[in-house]
Amino acid sequence: MTWLNETMRRIEADYNRSADTHLIHHHVPGCDGIDLYFKDESTHPSGSLKHRLARSLFLYGVCNGVINEGTTIIESSSGSTAISEAYFARFLGLPFIAVVPKNTAKAKLDQIEFFGGKCHLVDPSDIYSDAKRLALELDGYYMDQFTNAERATDWRSNNNIADSIFAQMSAEKYPVPTWVVVSAGTGGTSATIGRYKRYYSRQFGATQLCVADPDNSVFYEYYHKGDESLTSPKGSRIEGIGRPRVEPSFIRTVVDHMEHVPDAASLAAIHFLEKEMGRKCGASTGTNFYATLKLMCEMKSRGEKGSVVTMICDPGERYNETYYNSDWLVAQGFDLQPHLEHIEQAYRTGQWGKG
Ligand SMILES: *Cc1c(COP(=O)(O)O)cnc(C)c1O
């Protein structure tokens, strides 16, 4: 009982010390009368929107009675989830092991270790089975973000991301956004926003939820066809989003619309945003922004006014060696120039100009 009380106190204390993330207004010159906002999730203590997920997953495990004093926490993630979970595990005094593909960049392993986690390197195809096996062997707990993300979050409120966005919009000129645009990794964020706006449909029912999906992800096709057995032979190159299999946490029935965004367009978008906002963002923010700009241009062409909200998911400094490195871009075969020109003209004129 004392361990439980102390654990709940520590999680609450961390929350009390943290401020909510900003909602940033950004003027798009070509789209007067359509207000764009970025929910900036990069400013959480552990650096991404996965901070909210990690908090929810720990609360879920503790309240289910499966995370206890000394329980080793195991997760299959090499990205922002492992970093955020390592952050929580450390201040709860729990050992944390990330099961990661052995080709993971050292910089990312360093970040997980910086927050006190350990990395267990395995073949990419084995990360889920090895995480489960390790949890059995160590009598630990497998967090399983791709299954539990949608169910661990209190989607009705508890200051979840939807609650926060709609509250922060309340004094704006158009407080009920026409679109909220996100992307999907676990699908947890889209599930929370989609359920929330349906639950509060009398206030927010006019808001539509768009999910932007990168190359090599099955979510877009799954959304349209409903086939749970879809797989992709290649993994996504946009870190944090796009999955090679249909994840249980992705709830397609709460999504109103999906946009497919080519990877080169996502990357061009973050280089464009660096110029316009004076800051670097992770590539999934580019995926979000590209789809958002398209929807804004479509609103303009229909003569609509209103607001649109999207998200900064994590900071770009995590990707100085990749997305912001011109040698890496060339080696990967990316040509951003045509997309940069297209984004620029859409942004200046409000006309999307391609099919
Ligand atoms: C996880 C993640 C997302 C997607 O969020 P989900 O709630 O998991 O769908 C987007 N961007 C980044 C950088 C992420 O780590």
Tab-separated table of C-alpha atoms and ligand atoms in Angstrom:
chain	number	residue	atom	x	y	z
A	1	MET	CA	0.000	0.000	0.000
A	2	THR	CA	2.776	2.450	0.871
A	3	TRP	CA	4.492	1.685	-2.444
A	4	LEU	CA	1.248	2.362	-4.290
A	5	ASN	CA	0.628	5.635	-2.436
A	6	GLU	CA	4.165	6.800	-3.042
A	7	THR	CA	4.002	5.859	-6.734
A	8	MET	CA	0.748	7.712	-7.293
A	9	ARG	CA	2.172	10.700	-5.418
A	10	ARG	CA	5.289	10.761	-7.602
A	11	ILE	CA	3.285	10.592	-10.828
A	12	GLU	CA	1.006	13.352	-9.614
A	13	ALA	CA	3.935	15.465	-8.432
A	14	ASP	CA	5.603	15.197	-11.841
A	15	TYR	CA	2.343	16.281	-13.415
A	16	ASN	CA	1.956	19.225	-11.007
A	17	ARG	CA	5.446	20.441	-11.774
A	18	SER	CA	4.759	20.364	-15.512
A	19	ALA	CA	2.918	23.053	-17.444
A	20	ASP	CA	0.549	22.241	-20.282
A	21	THR	CA	2.051	22.419	-23.762
A	22	HIS	CA	1.502	25.542	-25.868
A	23	LEU	CA	-0.995	25.969	-28.651
A	24	ILE	CA	0.805	28.152	-31.183
A	25	HIS	CA	-1.046	30.299	-33.746
A	26	HIS	CA	0.657	30.413	-37.133
A	27	HIS	CA	-0.399	32.742	-39.954
A	28	VAL	CA	-0.517	31.169	-43.415
A	29	PRO	CA	-0.366	34.095	-45.893
A	30	GLY	CA	-2.375	32.383	-48.636
A	31	CYS	CA	-5.193	31.339	-46.329
A	32	ASP	CA	-6.563	34.502	-44.746
A	33	GLY	CA	-9.605	33.736	-42.631
A	34	ILE	CA	-8.401	30.203	-41.865
A	35	ASP	CA	-6.466	30.102	-38.598
A	36	LEU	CA	-3.786	27.449	-38.141
A	37	TYR	CA	-2.635	26.253	-34.713
A	38	PHE	CA	0.167	23.906	-33.693
A	39	LYS	CA	-0.222	21.950	-30.468
A	40	ASP	CA	3.416	21.846	-29.411
A	41	GLU	CA	4.015	18.454	-27.830
A	42	SER	CA	7.792	18.770	-28.088
A	43	THR	CA	8.019	20.690	-24.821
A	44	HIS	CA	7.092	17.848	-22.461
A	45	PRO	CA	9.882	16.931	-19.984
A	46	SER	CA	10.732	13.837	-22.044
A	47	GLY	CA	10.499	15.694	-25.342
A	48	SER	CA	7.506	14.358	-27.292
A	49	LEU	CA	3.811	13.507	-27.291
A	50	LYS	CA	4.852	10.082	-25.931
A	51	HIS	CA	5.179	11.744	-22.524
A	52	ARG	CA	1.374	11.646	-22.252
A	53	LEU	CA	1.298	8.025	-23.395
A	54	ALA	CA	4.025	6.910	-20.987
A	55	ARG	CA	2.197	8.522	-18.088
A	56	SER	CA	-1.038	6.790	-19.088
A	57	LEU	CA	0.646	3.401	-19.579
A	58	PHE	CA	2.298	3.560	-16.153
A	59	LEU	CA	-0.959	4.590	-14.476
A	60	TYR	CA	-2.776	1.809	-16.332
A	61	GLY	CA	-0.250	-0.830	-15.264
A	62	VAL	CA	-0.071	0.357	-11.658
A	63	CYS	CA	-3.863	0.588	-11.297
A	64	ASN	CA	-4.276	-2.840	-12.905
A	65	GLY	CA	-1.937	-4.197	-10.236
A	66	VAL	CA	0.575	-5.511	-12.766
A	67	ILE	CA	3.279	-2.907	-12.124
A	68	ASN	CA	4.467	-3.239	-8.542
A	69	GLU	CA	7.518	-2.457	-6.461
A	70	GLY	CA	10.599	-3.590	-8.382
A	71	THR	CA	8.723	-4.687	-11.538
A	72	THR	CA	10.994	-4.547	-14.585
A	73	ILE	CA	9.298	-2.557	-17.351
A	74	ILE	CA	9.842	-3.793	-20.894
A	75	GLU	CA	8.848	-2.112	-24.134
A	76	SER	CA	9.424	-2.785	-27.814
A	77	SER	CA	10.423	0.676	-29.035
A	78	SER	CA	13.561	2.401	-30.195
A	79	GLY	CA	11.967	5.785	-30.377
A	80	SER	CA	10.202	8.412	-28.384
A	81	THR	CA	8.090	5.910	-26.399
A	82	ALA	CA	11.168	4.247	-24.920
A	83	ILE	CA	12.639	7.645	-24.036
A	84	SER	CA	9.456	8.762	-22.242
A	85	GLU	CA	8.967	5.423	-20.471
A	86	ALA	CA	12.602	5.462	-19.320
A	87	TYR	CA	11.956	8.923	-17.899
A	88	PHE	CA	8.977	7.678	-15.818
A	89	ALA	CA	10.612	4.382	-14.826
A	90	ARG	CA	13.583	6.247	-13.408
A	91	PHE	CA	11.650	8.490	-11.069
A	92	LEU	CA	9.468	5.562	-9.995
A	93	GLY	CA	12.610	3.549	-9.249
A	94	LEU	CA	11.699	0.745	-11.701
A	95	PRO	CA	14.194	-0.975	-14.031
A	96	PHE	CA	13.442	-0.283	-17.708
A	97	ILE	CA	14.500	-2.287	-20.752
A	98	ALA	CA	13.824	-1.199	-24.329
A	99	VAL	CA	13.840	-4.061	-26.829
A	100	VAL	CA	15.200	-2.413	-29.976
A	101	PRO	CA	16.143	-3.482	-33.506
A	102	LYS	CA	19.910	-3.995	-33.633
A	103	ASN	CA	20.308	-1.503	-36.503
A	104	THR	CA	19.000	1.371	-34.333
A	105	ALA	CA	21.117	4.532	-34.460
A	106	LYS	CA	23.466	4.908	-31.515
A	107	ALA	CA	22.199	8.432	-30.808
A	108	LYS	CA	18.803	6.954	-29.967
A	109	LEU	CA	20.184	4.235	-27.740
A	110	ASP	CA	22.143	6.981	-25.972
A	111	GLN	CA	18.940	8.927	-25.334
A	112	ILE	CA	17.209	5.905	-23.792
A	113	GLU	CA	20.279	5.274	-21.637
A	114	PHE	CA	20.493	8.954	-20.737
A	115	PHE	CA	17.107	8.563	-19.035
A	116	GLY	CA	18.347	5.480	-17.184
A	117	GLY	CA	16.991	2.761	-19.486
A	118	LYS	CA	18.797	-0.304	-20.826
A	119	CYS	CA	18.706	-1.371	-24.477
A	120	HIS	CA	18.327	-4.997	-25.537
A	121	LEU	CA	19.347	-5.375	-29.185
A	122	VAL	CA	17.553	-7.993	-31.315
A	123	ASP	CA	16.678	-8.784	-34.934
A	124	PRO	CA	14.079	-6.264	-36.200
A	125	SER	CA	11.518	-9.027	-36.817
A	126	ASP	CA	11.850	-10.274	-33.228
A	127	ILE	CA	11.150	-7.131	-31.217
A	128	TYR	CA	7.610	-8.084	-30.169
A	129	SER	CA	8.256	-11.764	-29.415
A	130	ASP	CA	11.536	-10.996	-27.610
A	131	ALA	CA	9.870	-8.291	-25.505
A	132	LYS	CA	7.187	-10.792	-24.447
A	133	ARG	CA	9.750	-13.498	-23.751
A	134	LEU	CA	11.950	-11.162	-21.718
A	135	ALA	CA	8.965	-10.068	-19.638
A	136	LEU	CA	8.227	-13.735	-18.844
A	137	GLU	CA	11.840	-14.544	-18.007
A	138	LEU	CA	12.339	-11.540	-15.747
A	139	ASP	CA	8.863	-11.650	-14.254
A	140	GLY	CA	8.524	-8.151	-15.667
A	141	TYR	CA	5.741	-6.269	-17.414
A	142	TYR	CA	5.531	-5.712	-21.170
A	143	MET	CA	3.974	-2.268	-21.699
A	144	ASP	CA	2.936	-3.094	-25.300
A	145	GLN	CA	2.212	0.425	-26.528
A	146	PHE	CA	0.690	-0.734	-29.812
A	147	THR	CA	-2.008	-2.667	-27.984
A	148	ASN	CA	-2.532	-0.540	-24.895
A	149	ALA	CA	-2.209	3.059	-26.133
A	150	GLU	CA	-5.886	3.474	-26.985
A	151	ARG	CA	-7.175	1.840	-23.795
A	152	ALA	CA	-4.718	3.341	-21.279
A	153	THR	CA	-5.743	6.934	-22.025
A	154	ASP	CA	-8.818	8.434	-20.340
A	155	TRP	CA	-10.417	9.597	-23.541
A	156	ARG	CA	-13.323	11.433	-21.895
A	157	SER	CA	-11.046	13.926	-20.129
A	158	ASN	CA	-8.290	13.925	-17.427
A	159	ASN	CA	-6.492	16.622	-19.375
A	160	ASN	CA	-5.840	14.301	-22.286
A	161	ILE	CA	-4.587	15.898	-25.483
A	162	ALA	CA	-8.093	16.483	-26.857
A	163	ASP	CA	-9.283	18.113	-23.634
A	164	SER	CA	-6.260	20.380	-23.703
A	165	ILE	CA	-6.634	21.390	-27.371
A	166	PHE	CA	-10.348	22.190	-27.182
A	167	ALA	CA	-9.895	24.134	-23.907
A	168	GLN	CA	-7.027	26.165	-25.366
A	169	MET	CA	-9.110	26.932	-28.463
A	170	SER	CA	-12.074	28.214	-26.464
A	171	ALA	CA	-11.281	31.956	-26.699
A	172	GLU	CA	-10.203	31.881	-30.351
A	173	LYS	CA	-12.165	33.439	-33.193
A	174	TYR	CA	-13.191	29.993	-34.429
A	175	PRO	CA	-13.090	27.917	-31.220
A	176	VAL	CA	-14.379	24.713	-32.807
A	177	PRO	CA	-11.783	23.641	-35.375
A	178	THR	CA	-12.960	22.485	-38.784
A	179	TRP	CA	-10.111	19.956	-38.789
A	180	VAL	CA	-7.771	18.391	-36.270
A	181	VAL	CA	-4.905	16.774	-38.182
A	182	VAL	CA	-2.633	14.167	-36.581
A	183	SER	CA	-0.600	11.175	-37.692
A	184	ALA	CA	-0.600	7.644	-36.308
A	185	GLY	CA	2.075	5.441	-34.776
A	186	THR	CA	0.208	3.554	-32.095
A	187	GLY	CA	-2.995	5.335	-33.139
A	188	GLY	CA	-3.499	6.405	-29.536
A	189	THR	CA	-3.598	10.130	-30.238
A	190	SER	CA	-6.137	9.815	-33.027
A	191	ALA	CA	-8.282	7.450	-30.917
A	192	THR	CA	-8.331	9.917	-28.021
A	193	ILE	CA	-9.213	12.933	-30.168
A	194	GLY	CA	-11.761	11.048	-32.255
A	195	ARG	CA	-13.606	9.611	-29.254
A	196	TYR	CA	-13.473	12.869	-27.331
A	197	LYS	CA	-15.096	14.915	-30.049
A	198	ARG	CA	-17.801	12.296	-30.545
A	199	TYR	CA	-18.433	12.120	-26.779
A	200	TYR	CA	-18.751	15.926	-26.651
A	201	SER	CA	-20.490	16.035	-30.006
A	202	ARG	CA	-22.931	18.746	-28.979
A	203	GLN	CA	-19.943	21.105	-28.579
A	204	PHE	CA	-17.316	19.677	-30.907
A	205	GLY	CA	-19.268	17.490	-33.307
A	206	ALA	CA	-18.469	19.848	-36.205
A	207	THR	CA	-14.767	19.066	-35.900
A	208	GLN	CA	-13.410	16.474	-38.301
A	209	LEU	CA	-10.413	14.285	-37.538
A	210	CYS	CA	-7.859	13.726	-40.295
A	211	VAL	CA	-4.994	11.227	-39.975
A	212	ALA	CA	-1.983	11.795	-42.237
A	213	ASP	CA	-0.108	8.621	-43.174
A	214	PRO	CA	3.416	8.262	-44.639
A	215	ASP	CA	4.799	5.829	-47.252
A	216	ASN	CA	5.161	2.126	-46.302
A	217	SER	CA	2.320	2.263	-43.786
A	218	VAL	CA	-0.769	0.049	-43.845
A	219	PHE	CA	-3.040	2.454	-41.963
A	220	TYR	CA	-4.282	4.306	-45.063
A	221	GLU	CA	-5.351	1.133	-46.863
A	222	TYR	CA	-6.728	-0.394	-43.662
A	223	TYR	CA	-8.824	2.729	-43.115
A	224	HIS	CA	-10.473	2.283	-46.515
A	225	LYS	CA	-10.697	-1.526	-46.690
A	226	GLY	CA	-10.819	-2.714	-43.094
A	227	ASP	CA	-8.476	-5.640	-43.755
A	228	GLU	CA	-6.638	-6.363	-40.496
A	229	SER	CA	-4.173	-8.733	-42.125
A	230	LEU	CA	-2.479	-6.032	-44.249
A	231	THR	CA	1.301	-5.823	-43.985
A	232	SER	CA	4.024	-3.753	-45.602
A	233	PRO	CA	7.393	-5.297	-46.544
A	234	LYS	CA	9.235	-2.087	-45.683
A	235	GLY	CA	9.180	-0.053	-42.491
A	236	SER	CA	8.269	3.626	-42.350
A	237	ARG	CA	11.055	6.169	-42.718
A	238	ILE	CA	9.113	8.840	-40.831
A	239	GLU	CA	10.017	8.153	-37.228
A	240	GLY	CA	7.140	7.633	-34.832
A	241	ILE	CA	4.454	7.084	-37.467
A	242	GLY	CA	3.360	4.671	-40.165
A	243	ARG	CA	3.261	0.964	-39.379
A	244	PRO	CA	4.005	-2.197	-41.388
A	245	ARG	CA	1.081	-4.019	-39.736
A	246	VAL	CA	-2.365	-3.039	-38.477
A	247	GLU	CA	-1.932	-2.103	-34.815
A	248	PRO	CA	-4.758	-2.866	-32.371
A	249	SER	CA	-4.610	0.697	-31.006
A	250	PHE	CA	-5.477	2.278	-34.350
A	251	ILE	CA	-9.260	2.765	-34.259
A	252	ARG	CA	-10.293	3.502	-37.806
A	253	THR	CA	-13.974	4.117	-37.061
A	254	VAL	CA	-13.295	7.357	-35.170
A	255	VAL	CA	-11.281	8.838	-38.047
A	256	ASP	CA	-13.192	11.035	-40.527
A	257	HIS	CA	-10.592	11.285	-43.265
A	258	MET	CA	-7.075	10.162	-44.161
A	259	GLU	CA	-4.393	11.734	-46.334
A	260	HIS	CA	-1.413	9.860	-47.715
A	261	VAL	CA	1.737	12.021	-47.592
A	262	PRO	CA	4.857	11.027	-49.594
A	263	ASP	CA	7.988	10.891	-47.414
A	264	ALA	CA	9.834	13.489	-49.504
A	265	ALA	CA	6.893	15.868	-48.948
A	266	SER	CA	7.010	15.291	-45.167
A	267	LEU	CA	10.726	16.082	-45.141
A	268	ALA	CA	10.347	19.116	-47.418
A	269	ALA	CA	7.643	20.322	-45.026
A	270	ILE	CA	9.970	20.346	-42.001
A	271	HIS	CA	12.645	22.196	-43.957
A	272	PHE	CA	10.012	24.706	-45.041
A	273	LEU	CA	8.759	25.069	-41.452
A	274	GLU	CA	12.293	25.623	-40.186
A	275	LYS	CA	12.427	28.687	-42.435
A	276	GLU	CA	8.934	29.932	-41.532
A	277	MET	CA	8.893	29.161	-37.805
A	278	GLY	CA	12.588	29.423	-37.003
A	279	ARG	CA	12.727	25.996	-35.418
A	280	LYS	CA	13.275	22.344	-36.253
A	281	CYS	CA	10.590	19.686	-35.881
A	282	GLY	CA	10.596	15.898	-36.298
A	283	ALA	CA	9.445	14.477	-39.628
A	284	SER	CA	5.972	13.429	-38.430
A	285	THR	CA	5.283	17.132	-37.831
A	286	GLY	CA	6.047	17.602	-41.537
A	287	THR	CA	3.557	14.855	-42.434
A	288	ASN	CA	0.961	16.642	-40.310
A	289	PHE	CA	1.695	20.063	-41.760
A	290	TYR	CA	1.602	18.909	-45.389
A	291	ALA	CA	-1.851	17.316	-44.965
A	292	THR	CA	-3.034	20.358	-42.993
A	293	LEU	CA	-1.946	22.799	-45.694
A	294	LYS	CA	-3.816	20.733	-48.284
A	295	LEU	CA	-7.010	20.774	-46.204
A	296	MET	CA	-6.653	24.533	-45.658
A	297	CYS	CA	-6.314	25.133	-49.402
A	298	GLU	CA	-9.442	23.027	-49.975
A	299	MET	CA	-11.333	25.068	-47.367
A	300	LYS	CA	-10.238	28.223	-49.136
A	301	SER	CA	-11.354	26.959	-52.531
A	302	ARG	CA	-14.814	26.287	-51.048
A	303	GLY	CA	-14.871	29.801	-49.584
A	304	GLU	CA	-14.854	28.500	-45.986
A	305	LYS	CA	-13.443	30.276	-42.955
A	306	GLY	CA	-12.509	28.649	-39.668
A	307	SER	CA	-9.674	27.091	-37.744
A	308	VAL	CA	-7.448	24.040	-38.129
A	309	VAL	CA	-5.300	22.397	-35.438
A	310	THR	CA	-2.305	20.148	-35.966
A	311	MET	CA	0.621	18.994	-33.865
A	312	ILE	CA	4.357	19.367	-33.342
A	313	CYS	CA	5.133	15.821	-32.173
A	314	ASP	CA	8.823	16.036	-31.253
A	315	PRO	CA	11.795	18.373	-31.755
A	316	GLY	CA	13.916	18.248	-34.918
A	317	GLU	CA	17.214	18.323	-33.023
A	318	ARG	CA	16.769	14.582	-32.508
A	319	TYR	CA	17.290	14.177	-36.251
A	320	ASN	CA	20.290	16.406	-37.024
A	321	GLU	CA	22.147	13.378	-38.426
A	322	THR	CA	19.300	12.286	-40.673
A	323	TYR	CA	16.415	14.518	-41.799
A	324	TYR	CA	18.494	17.707	-41.389
A	325	ASN	CA	21.641	16.244	-42.930
A	326	SER	CA	21.888	16.853	-46.694
A	327	ASP	CA	24.294	13.922	-47.219
A	328	TRP	CA	21.813	11.570	-45.573
A	329	LEU	CA	18.965	12.925	-47.716
A	330	VAL	CA	20.977	12.342	-50.907
A	331	ALA	CA	22.073	8.855	-49.798
A	332	GLN	CA	18.425	7.964	-49.158
A	333	GLY	CA	17.492	9.193	-52.647
A	334	PHE	CA	15.287	12.073	-51.523
A	335	ASP	CA	14.760	15.071	-53.795
A	336	LEU	CA	12.968	17.694	-51.716
A	337	GLN	CA	13.118	20.574	-54.217
A	338	PRO	CA	9.856	19.942	-56.144
A	339	HIS	CA	7.989	19.520	-52.852
A	340	LEU	CA	9.587	22.637	-51.364
A	341	GLU	CA	8.397	24.651	-54.362
A	342	HIS	CA	4.928	23.163	-54.168
A	343	ILE	CA	4.585	23.819	-50.426
A	344	GLU	CA	5.886	27.363	-50.887
A	345	GLN	CA	3.323	28.217	-53.566
A	346	ALA	CA	0.434	26.591	-51.665
A	347	TYR	CA	1.444	28.503	-48.541
A	348	ARG	CA	1.694	31.861	-50.384
A	349	THR	CA	-1.382	31.533	-52.601
A	350	GLY	CA	-3.734	29.179	-50.730
A	351	GLN	CA	-3.995	27.084	-53.892
A	352	TRP	CA	-2.960	23.474	-53.677
A	353	GLY	CA	-2.610	23.244	-57.424
A	354	LYS	CA	-2.223	19.508	-57.848
A	355	GLY	CA	-4.465	16.513	-57.854
B	1	LIG	C1	4.175	8.169	-31.545
B	1	LIG	C2	4.460	9.316	-32.413
B	1	LIG	C3	3.467	9.855	-33.247
B	1	LIG	C4	2.071	9.256	-33.359
B	1	LIG	O1	1.331	9.224	-32.161
B	1	LIG	P1	0.412	7.974	-31.769
B	1	LIG	O2	-0.430	8.486	-30.664
B	1	LIG	O3	1.326	6.877	-31.308
B	1	LIG	O4	-0.375	7.553	-32.940
B	1	LIG	C5	3.817	10.945	-34.033
B	1	LIG	N1	5.061	11.465	-34.010
B	1	LIG	C6	6.027	10.978	-33.202
B	1	LIG	C7	7.385	11.602	-33.225
B	1	LIG	C8	5.762	9.899	-32.381
B	1	LIG	O5	6.729	9.418	-31.587
